[in-house]
XYZ file of C-alpha atoms in Angstrom:
162
model
C 16.763 -41.844 18.945
C 20.039 -40.030 19.327
C 19.284 -36.319 18.986
C 22.991 -35.450 18.706
C 23.340 -37.714 15.663
C 20.150 -36.330 14.111
C 21.331 -32.746 14.673
C 24.756 -33.529 13.173
C 23.037 -35.074 10.151
C 20.789 -32.005 9.791
C 23.774 -29.642 10.004
C 25.350 -31.325 6.971
C 22.425 -30.032 4.874
C 23.560 -26.386 5.264
C 20.057 -24.980 5.562
C 19.286 -21.338 6.286
C 18.471 -22.326 9.862
C 19.624 -24.916 12.356
C 16.707 -25.292 14.732
C 12.956 -24.916 14.698
C 13.328 -21.626 16.588
C 15.683 -20.360 13.879
C 13.269 -21.644 11.216
C 10.494 -19.563 12.772
C 12.781 -16.507 12.834
C 13.719 -17.165 9.211
C 10.012 -17.396 8.315
C 9.399 -14.020 9.996
C 12.338 -12.522 8.068
C 11.033 -13.872 4.732
C 7.563 -12.557 5.544
C 9.041 -9.108 6.284
C 10.997 -9.214 3.002
C 7.832 -10.102 1.099
C 5.942 -7.244 2.732
C 8.779 -4.814 1.918
C 8.877 -5.958 -1.715
C 5.074 -5.612 -1.913
C 5.330 -2.067 -0.553
C 8.012 -1.224 -3.130
C 5.763 -2.694 -5.847
C 2.982 -0.329 -4.780
C 5.456 2.571 -4.905
C 6.586 1.571 -8.412
C 2.959 1.310 -9.567
C 2.354 4.831 -8.205
C 5.517 6.053 -9.968
C 4.310 4.467 -13.193
C 0.934 6.224 -12.925
C 2.623 9.559 -12.184
C 5.014 9.251 -15.150
C 2.214 8.428 -17.552
C -0.379 11.050 -16.786
C -3.646 11.258 -18.619
C -6.500 8.876 -19.208
C -4.786 6.960 -21.985
C -1.431 5.415 -21.307
C 0.529 3.695 -24.087
C 2.041 1.181 -21.663
C 1.467 0.610 -17.992
C 2.488 -1.643 -15.144
C 0.032 -3.892 -13.412
C 0.330 -6.490 -10.706
C -0.524 -9.915 -12.024
C -3.230 -11.885 -10.294
C -2.256 -15.157 -11.964
C 0.577 -16.069 -9.625
C 0.931 -16.528 -5.906
C 3.626 -13.868 -5.636
C 1.634 -11.505 -7.913
C 4.523 -10.234 -9.986
C 4.579 -7.067 -12.090
C 3.925 -7.142 -15.823
C 3.605 -4.526 -18.524
C 0.514 -3.987 -20.643
C 0.427 -2.234 -23.973
C -2.709 -0.167 -24.322
C -5.601 -1.486 -26.362
C -6.639 2.123 -27.120
C -6.970 2.550 -30.893
C -5.209 5.923 -30.822
C -1.853 4.211 -30.178
C -2.256 1.819 -33.085
C -0.806 -1.187 -31.283
C -3.500 -3.418 -32.816
C -2.621 -7.059 -32.082
C 0.370 -6.074 -29.925
C -1.896 -4.792 -27.122
C -1.407 -7.451 -24.484
C 0.346 -8.247 -21.238
C 4.109 -8.338 -21.619
C 6.254 -9.864 -18.943
C 9.492 -8.633 -20.488
C 10.395 -5.465 -22.346
C 12.187 -6.215 -25.571
C 13.567 -4.436 -28.603
C 10.253 -5.146 -30.364
C 8.260 -3.466 -27.596
C 10.552 -0.414 -27.632
C 10.141 -0.252 -31.418
C 6.346 -0.385 -31.078
C 6.460 2.428 -28.508
C 8.712 4.574 -30.690
C 6.275 4.281 -33.580
C 3.278 5.245 -31.446
C 1.986 8.773 -31.643
C 2.562 10.852 -28.507
C 5.143 8.541 -26.904
C 8.276 10.555 -26.167
C 11.828 9.257 -25.878
C 11.821 10.539 -22.302
C 8.806 8.359 -21.494
C 10.514 5.353 -23.084
C 13.620 5.981 -20.945
C 11.389 6.140 -17.853
C 9.766 2.861 -18.863
C 13.174 1.200 -19.294
C 14.236 2.458 -15.848
C 11.007 1.178 -14.308
C 11.605 -2.155 -16.011
C 14.952 -2.449 -14.216
C 13.100 -2.021 -10.934
C 10.357 -4.416 -12.070
C 12.903 -7.194 -12.729
C 14.410 -6.915 -9.263
C 11.068 -6.550 -7.517
C 9.679 -9.629 -9.261
C 12.686 -11.626 -8.098
C 12.328 -10.319 -4.540
C 8.588 -11.076 -4.527
C 8.946 -14.572 -5.933
C 11.948 -15.539 -3.830
C 10.584 -14.263 -0.528
C 7.054 -15.569 -1.135
C 8.087 -19.079 -2.125
C 10.811 -19.316 0.532
C 8.304 -18.161 3.144
C 5.820 -20.830 2.032
C 8.490 -23.565 2.018
C 9.614 -22.687 5.545
C 6.014 -22.479 6.727
C 5.397 -25.994 5.416
C 8.624 -27.230 7.035
C 7.569 -25.754 10.397
C 4.162 -27.458 10.165
C 5.757 -30.790 9.263
C 8.363 -30.502 12.004
C 5.738 -29.658 14.621
C 3.861 -32.817 13.598
C 7.063 -34.868 13.654
C 7.948 -33.514 17.096
C 5.053 -35.541 18.596
C 6.266 -38.869 17.179
C 9.105 -39.678 19.624
C 6.729 -39.136 22.564
C 4.221 -41.516 20.983
C 6.942 -44.164 20.709
C 7.868 -43.727 24.353
C 4.226 -43.924 25.467
C 3.623 -47.157 23.556
C 6.693 -48.903 24.966
C 6.488 -47.799 28.593
């Protein structure tokens, strides 16, 4: 096995790392990015709670438990006082329809709607950061495990033919 040829072949792939050491550093960086995004998610959830004081909130952010990266989604309140009826559900994307529903609800101010739209901007970016860093971290972790297993193979070949 010619390691120079293998390394030259690998370099043509233009990966985010060139060696197993760099892959481990890249994994640590992705893990740190995921932790930072998770911290910012917690801060945005706190901001959401602070902006919508009171027991009943017309719309609120929650962190999904149905995905590995646990992205943020909106929920319209099921409380009868808002009159959302069948619209009360998890919403992964704010839309003109959702804004219209909020405008028609009693006690929902334009200022609150503007705050929600601003938080949605942050939600979009945080979801991307969470998903990207989480899945990249998992891909690199799998690569490292596979490479560590592969690393033993050349020695096995040498042992069998000595």
